[in-house]
CSV table of C-alpha atoms in Angstrom, one decimal:
chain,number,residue,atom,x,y,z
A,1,UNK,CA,0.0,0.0,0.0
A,2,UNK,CA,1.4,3.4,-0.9
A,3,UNK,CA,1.6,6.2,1.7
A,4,UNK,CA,-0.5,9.0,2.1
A,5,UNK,CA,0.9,12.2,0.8
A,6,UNK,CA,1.2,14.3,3.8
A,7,UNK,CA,-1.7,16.8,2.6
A,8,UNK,CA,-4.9,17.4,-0.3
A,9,UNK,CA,-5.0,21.0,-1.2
A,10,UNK,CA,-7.1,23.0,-3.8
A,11,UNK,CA,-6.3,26.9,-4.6
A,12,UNK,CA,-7.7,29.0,-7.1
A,13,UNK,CA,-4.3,30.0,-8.6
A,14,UNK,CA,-3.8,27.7,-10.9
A,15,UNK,CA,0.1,26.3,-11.5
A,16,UNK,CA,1.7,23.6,-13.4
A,17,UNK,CA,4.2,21.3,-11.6
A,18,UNK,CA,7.5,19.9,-13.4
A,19,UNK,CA,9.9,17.5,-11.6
A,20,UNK,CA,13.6,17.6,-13.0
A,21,UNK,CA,15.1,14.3,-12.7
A,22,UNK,CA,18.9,13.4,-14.2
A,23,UNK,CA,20.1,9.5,-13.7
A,24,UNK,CA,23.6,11.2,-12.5
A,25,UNK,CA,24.2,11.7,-9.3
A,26,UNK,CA,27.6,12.3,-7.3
A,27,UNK,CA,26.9,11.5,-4.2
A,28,UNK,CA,24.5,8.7,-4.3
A,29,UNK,CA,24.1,7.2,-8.2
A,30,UNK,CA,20.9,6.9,-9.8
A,31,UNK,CA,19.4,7.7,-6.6
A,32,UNK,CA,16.1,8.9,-8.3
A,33,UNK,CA,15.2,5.0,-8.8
A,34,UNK,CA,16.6,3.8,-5.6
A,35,UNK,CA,13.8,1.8,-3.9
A,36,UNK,CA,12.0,3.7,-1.7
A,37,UNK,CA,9.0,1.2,0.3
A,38,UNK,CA,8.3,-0.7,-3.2
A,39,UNK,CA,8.8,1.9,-5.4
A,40,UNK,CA,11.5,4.2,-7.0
A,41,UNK,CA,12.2,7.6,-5.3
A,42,UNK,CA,11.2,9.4,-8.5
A,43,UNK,CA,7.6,7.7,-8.4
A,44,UNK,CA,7.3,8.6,-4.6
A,45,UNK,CA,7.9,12.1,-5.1
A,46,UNK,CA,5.0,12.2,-8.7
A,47,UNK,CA,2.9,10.1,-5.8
A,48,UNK,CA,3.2,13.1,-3.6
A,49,UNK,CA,2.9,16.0,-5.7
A,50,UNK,CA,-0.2,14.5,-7.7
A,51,UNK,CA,-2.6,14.9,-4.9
A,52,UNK,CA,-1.6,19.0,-5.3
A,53,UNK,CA,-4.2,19.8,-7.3
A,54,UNK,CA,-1.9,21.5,-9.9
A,55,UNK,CA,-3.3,22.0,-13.6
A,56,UNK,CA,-0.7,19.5,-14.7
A,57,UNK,CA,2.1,17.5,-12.9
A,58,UNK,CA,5.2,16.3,-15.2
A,59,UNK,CA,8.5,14.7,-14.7
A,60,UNK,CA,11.2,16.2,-16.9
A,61,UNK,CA,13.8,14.2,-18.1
A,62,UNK,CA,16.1,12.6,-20.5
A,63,UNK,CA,16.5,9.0,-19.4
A,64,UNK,CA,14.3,6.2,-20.6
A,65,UNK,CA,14.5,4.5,-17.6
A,66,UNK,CA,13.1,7.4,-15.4
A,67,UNK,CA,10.7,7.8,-17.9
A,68,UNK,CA,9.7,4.2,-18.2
A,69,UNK,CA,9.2,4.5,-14.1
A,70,UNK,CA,6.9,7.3,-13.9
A,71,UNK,CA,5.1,6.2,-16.7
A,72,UNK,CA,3.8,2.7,-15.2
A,73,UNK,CA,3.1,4.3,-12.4
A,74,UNK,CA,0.8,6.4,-14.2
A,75,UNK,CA,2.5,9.4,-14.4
A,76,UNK,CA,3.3,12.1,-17.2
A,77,UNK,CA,6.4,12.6,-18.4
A,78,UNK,CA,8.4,15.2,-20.7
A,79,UNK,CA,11.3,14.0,-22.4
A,80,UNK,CA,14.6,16.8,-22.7
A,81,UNK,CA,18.1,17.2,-23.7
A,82,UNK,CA,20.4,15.4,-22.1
A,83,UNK,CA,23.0,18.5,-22.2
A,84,UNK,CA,21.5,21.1,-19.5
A,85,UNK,CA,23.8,22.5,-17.2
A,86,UNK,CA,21.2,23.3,-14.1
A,87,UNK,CA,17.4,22.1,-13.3
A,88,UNK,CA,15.9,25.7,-14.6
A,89,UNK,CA,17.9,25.0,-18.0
A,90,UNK,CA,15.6,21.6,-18.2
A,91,UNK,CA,12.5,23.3,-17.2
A,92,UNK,CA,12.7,26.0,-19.7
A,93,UNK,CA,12.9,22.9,-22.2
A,94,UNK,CA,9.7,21.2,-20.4
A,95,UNK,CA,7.5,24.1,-20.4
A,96,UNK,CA,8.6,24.8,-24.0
A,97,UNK,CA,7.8,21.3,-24.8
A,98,UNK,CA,4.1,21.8,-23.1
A,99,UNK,CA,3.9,25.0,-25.0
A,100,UNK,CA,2.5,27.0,-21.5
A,101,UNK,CA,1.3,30.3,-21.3
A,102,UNK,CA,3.4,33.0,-20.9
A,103,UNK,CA,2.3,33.8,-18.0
A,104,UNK,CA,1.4,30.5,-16.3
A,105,UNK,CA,3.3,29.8,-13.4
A,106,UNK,CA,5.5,26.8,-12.9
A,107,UNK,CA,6.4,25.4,-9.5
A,108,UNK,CA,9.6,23.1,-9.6
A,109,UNK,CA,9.7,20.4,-7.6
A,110,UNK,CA,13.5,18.6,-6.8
A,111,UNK,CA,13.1,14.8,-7.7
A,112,UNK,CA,14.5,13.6,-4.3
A,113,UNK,CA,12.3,14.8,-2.0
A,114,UNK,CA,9.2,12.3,-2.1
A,115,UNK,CA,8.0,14.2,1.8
A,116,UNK,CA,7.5,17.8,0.1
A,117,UNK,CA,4.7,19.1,1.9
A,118,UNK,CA,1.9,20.2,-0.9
A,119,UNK,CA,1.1,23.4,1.0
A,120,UNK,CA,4.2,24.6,0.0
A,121,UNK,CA,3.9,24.1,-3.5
A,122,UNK,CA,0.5,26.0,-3.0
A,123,UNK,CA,2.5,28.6,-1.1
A,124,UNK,CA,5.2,29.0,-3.8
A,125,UNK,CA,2.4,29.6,-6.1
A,126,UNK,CA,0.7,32.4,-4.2
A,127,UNK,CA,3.7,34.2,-3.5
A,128,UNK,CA,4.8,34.3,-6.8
A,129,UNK,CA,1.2,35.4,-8.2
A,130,UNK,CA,1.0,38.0,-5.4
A,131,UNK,CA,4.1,39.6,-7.0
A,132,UNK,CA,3.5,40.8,-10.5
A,133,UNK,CA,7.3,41.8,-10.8
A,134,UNK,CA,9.2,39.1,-9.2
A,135,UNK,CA,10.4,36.4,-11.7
A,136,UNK,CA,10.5,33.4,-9.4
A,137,UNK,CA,9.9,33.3,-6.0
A,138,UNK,CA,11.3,30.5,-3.2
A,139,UNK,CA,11.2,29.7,0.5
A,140,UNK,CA,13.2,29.6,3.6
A,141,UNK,CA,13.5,28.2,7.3
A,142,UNK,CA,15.1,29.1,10.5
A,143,UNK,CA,19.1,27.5,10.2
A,144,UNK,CA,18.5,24.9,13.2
A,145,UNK,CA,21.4,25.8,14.7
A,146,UNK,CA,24.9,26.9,14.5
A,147,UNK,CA,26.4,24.0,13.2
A,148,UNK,CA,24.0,24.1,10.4
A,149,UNK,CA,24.0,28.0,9.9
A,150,UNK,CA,28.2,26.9,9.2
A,151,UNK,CA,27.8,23.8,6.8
A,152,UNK,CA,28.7,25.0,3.5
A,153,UNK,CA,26.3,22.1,2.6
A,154,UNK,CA,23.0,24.2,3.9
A,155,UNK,CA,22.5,27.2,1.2
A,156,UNK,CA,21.6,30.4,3.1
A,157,UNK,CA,19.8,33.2,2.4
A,158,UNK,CA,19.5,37.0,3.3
A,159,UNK,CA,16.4,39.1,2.6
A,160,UNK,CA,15.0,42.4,2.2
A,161,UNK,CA,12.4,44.1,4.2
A,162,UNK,CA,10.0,43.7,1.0
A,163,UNK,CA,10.4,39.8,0.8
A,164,UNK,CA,13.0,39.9,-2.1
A,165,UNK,CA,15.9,37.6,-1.7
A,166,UNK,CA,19.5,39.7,-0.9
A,167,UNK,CA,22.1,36.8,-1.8
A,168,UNK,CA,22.0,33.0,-1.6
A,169,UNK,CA,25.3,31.8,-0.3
A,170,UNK,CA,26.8,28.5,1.4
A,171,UNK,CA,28.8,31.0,3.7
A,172,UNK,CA,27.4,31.5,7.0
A,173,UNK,CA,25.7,34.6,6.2
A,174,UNK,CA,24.7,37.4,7.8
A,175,UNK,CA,28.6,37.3,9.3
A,176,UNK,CA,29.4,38.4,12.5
A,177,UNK,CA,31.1,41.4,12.7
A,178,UNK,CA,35.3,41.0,13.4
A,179,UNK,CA,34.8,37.1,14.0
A,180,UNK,CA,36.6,34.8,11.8
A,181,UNK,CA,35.4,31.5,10.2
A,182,UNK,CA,37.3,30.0,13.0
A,183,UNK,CA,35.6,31.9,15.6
A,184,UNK,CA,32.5,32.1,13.9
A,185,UNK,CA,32.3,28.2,14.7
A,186,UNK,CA,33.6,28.5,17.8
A,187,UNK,CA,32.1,31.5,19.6
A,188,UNK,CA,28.3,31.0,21.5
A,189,UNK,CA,27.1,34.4,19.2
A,190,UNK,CA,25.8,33.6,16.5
A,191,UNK,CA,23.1,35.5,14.0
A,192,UNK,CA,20.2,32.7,15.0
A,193,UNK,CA,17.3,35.6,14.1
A,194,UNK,CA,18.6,36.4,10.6
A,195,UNK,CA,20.3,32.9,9.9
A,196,UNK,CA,18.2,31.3,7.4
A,197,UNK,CA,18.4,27.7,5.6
A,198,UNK,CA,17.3,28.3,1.9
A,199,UNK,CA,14.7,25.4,0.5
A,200,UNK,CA,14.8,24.6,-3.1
A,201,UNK,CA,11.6,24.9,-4.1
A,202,UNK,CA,11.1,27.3,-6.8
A,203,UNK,CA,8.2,28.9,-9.0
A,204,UNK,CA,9.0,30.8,-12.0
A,205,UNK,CA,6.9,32.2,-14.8
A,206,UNK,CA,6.9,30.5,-18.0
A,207,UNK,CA,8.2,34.2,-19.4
A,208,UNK,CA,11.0,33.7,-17.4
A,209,UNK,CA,11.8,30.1,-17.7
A,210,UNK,CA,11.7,31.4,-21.5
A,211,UNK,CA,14.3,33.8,-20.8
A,212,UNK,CA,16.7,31.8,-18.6
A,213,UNK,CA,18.8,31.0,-21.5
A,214,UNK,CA,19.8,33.9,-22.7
A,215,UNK,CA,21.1,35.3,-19.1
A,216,UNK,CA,24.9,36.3,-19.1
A,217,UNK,CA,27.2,33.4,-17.7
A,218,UNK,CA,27.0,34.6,-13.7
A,219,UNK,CA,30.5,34.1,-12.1
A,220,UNK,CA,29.0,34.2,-8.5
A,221,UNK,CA,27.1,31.1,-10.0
A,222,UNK,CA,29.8,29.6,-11.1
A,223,UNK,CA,32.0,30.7,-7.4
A,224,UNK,CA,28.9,29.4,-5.1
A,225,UNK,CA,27.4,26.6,-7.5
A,226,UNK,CA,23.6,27.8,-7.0
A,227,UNK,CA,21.8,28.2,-10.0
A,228,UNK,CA,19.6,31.1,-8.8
A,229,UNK,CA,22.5,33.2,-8.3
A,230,UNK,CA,22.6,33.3,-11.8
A,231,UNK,CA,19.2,35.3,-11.8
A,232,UNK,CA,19.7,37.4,-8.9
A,233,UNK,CA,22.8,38.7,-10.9
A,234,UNK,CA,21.0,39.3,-13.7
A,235,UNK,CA,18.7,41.6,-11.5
A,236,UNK,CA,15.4,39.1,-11.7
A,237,UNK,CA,13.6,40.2,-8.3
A,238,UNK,CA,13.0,36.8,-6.3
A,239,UNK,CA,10.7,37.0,-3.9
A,240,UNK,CA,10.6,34.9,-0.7
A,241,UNK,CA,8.8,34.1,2.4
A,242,UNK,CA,9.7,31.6,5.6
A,243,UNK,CA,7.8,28.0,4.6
A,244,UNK,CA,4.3,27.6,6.2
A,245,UNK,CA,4.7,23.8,6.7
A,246,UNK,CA,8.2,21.7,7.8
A,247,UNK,CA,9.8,20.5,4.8
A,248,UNK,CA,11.5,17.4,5.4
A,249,UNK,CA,15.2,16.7,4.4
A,250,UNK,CA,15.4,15.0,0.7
A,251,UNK,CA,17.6,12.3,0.3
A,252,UNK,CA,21.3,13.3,-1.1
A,253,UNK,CA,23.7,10.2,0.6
A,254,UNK,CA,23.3,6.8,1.0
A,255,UNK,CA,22.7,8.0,5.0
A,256,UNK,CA,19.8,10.2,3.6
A,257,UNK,CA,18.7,7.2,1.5
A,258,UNK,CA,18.4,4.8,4.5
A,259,UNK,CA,16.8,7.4,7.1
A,260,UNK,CA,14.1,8.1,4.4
A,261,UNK,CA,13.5,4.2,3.9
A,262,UNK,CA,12.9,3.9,7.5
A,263,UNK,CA,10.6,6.9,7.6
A,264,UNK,CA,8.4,5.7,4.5
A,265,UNK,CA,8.9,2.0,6.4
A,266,UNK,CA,6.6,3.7,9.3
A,267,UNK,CA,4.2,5.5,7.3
A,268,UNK,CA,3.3,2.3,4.8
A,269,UNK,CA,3.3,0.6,8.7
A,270,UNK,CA,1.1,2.5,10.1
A,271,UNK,CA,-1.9,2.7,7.6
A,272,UNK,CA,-1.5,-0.7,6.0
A,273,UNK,CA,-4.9,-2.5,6.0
């Protein structure tokens, strides 16, 4: 028996959902058909995102196997290039491919995170329609701690009083003033009101996803390796807002892998008839 998705939403802003999904993986190889309670990551997260109540939920990608997977689960799929150098750069492709509206909005979902509360995607959605000027719009979380606020693994994120992001960065950002890295790890300060743990869930208008390619090659992208700093260099307003539900970790390492099997172990558990 399949889990539950975590929730059944309905809005009346209407947004198309596309799932990026590569076979590569550094980390943790093909992780996207790893078996997760019976079924491949990849299907888990379509599984979860379906129930959304989005005009139209698609996995985009370039291997026949992922798309072999989604389909006999029942799932859509859009087939891309195999020679994208970020998600965005494969959803430009997708929406092209589905020939969207301009103005329809987009909400990307990653492929390895099969708990991604469906508020959020509803959230995502409202923001960015709430915003006539901002491009794409994401979400954000309190850094747990300092540990976390330090890990060059966690992406953080500054932001303006109006809700547009500042700068994404794996630094610990905001710094403390005439504290080192050293002592920035060290010290009991740290910035735990401002210090924010980026979530990479994006929407984006189909204009922009339209426009993506032709943005100047950002060195701070290249420097940080975040896609969206690519946009905010380009000037693109992004706006932003803390996340209204918990947003579970996805599953990058084998670790990840193995903590999410035992979660999805409990939930198939607990409601099997």
């Amino acid at each position: 028996m399949s889990p539950p998705a975590t929730a059944t939403a309905t809005t009346s802003i209407d947004f198309h959902v596309l799932i990026p999904a590569r076979l590569a993986s550094t980390r943790l190889p093909e992780k996207v058909l790893a078996d997760l309670a019976g079924r491949p990551l990849i299907v888990r997260v379509w599984e979860q995102v379906s129930v959304a109540g989005a005009a139209s939920v698609h996995v985009a990608t370039d291997c026949e196997r992922i798309a072999a997977a989604v389909r006999s689960a029942g799932g859509e799929v859009v087939m891309t290039g195999s020679d994208h150098d970020s998600g965005t750069s494969r959803l430009a492709e997708a929406a092209a491919t589905l020939r969207l509206d301009a103005d329809a909005i987009v909400v990307n979902v990653q492929a390895d995170e099969p708990l991604v509360p469906v508020e959020c995607l509803h959230q995502l959605a409202g923001l960015l329609a709430a915003d006539p000027t901002a491009r794409m719009a994401t979400l954000w979380t309190a850094a747990d701690d300092r540990a976390q606020w330090m890990d060059p693994n966690v992406v953080k994120l500054v932001a303006g009083r109006d809700g547009r992001a500042l700068y994404f960065s794996r630094a610990p950002i905001p710094a403390l003033r005439d504290r080192n890295d050293r002592d920035q790890a060290d010290h009991e300060d740290w910035p735990a009101a401002l210090a924010r743990r980026h979530v990479g869930l994006y929407a984006y208008r189909v204009d922009a996803l339209r426009e993506w390619s032709r943005l100047p090659e950002s060195m701070l992208e290249r420097a940080e390796s975040l896609e969206q700093l690519r946009a905010l260099e380009a000037g693109w307003p992004i706006a932003c807002a803390p996340a209204c539900a918990e947003i579970p970790p996805g599953v990058d390492t084998p670790a990840d892998l193995e903590a999410m099997r035992e979660r999805f172990g409990r939930i198939v558990g607990g409601h099997r008839s």
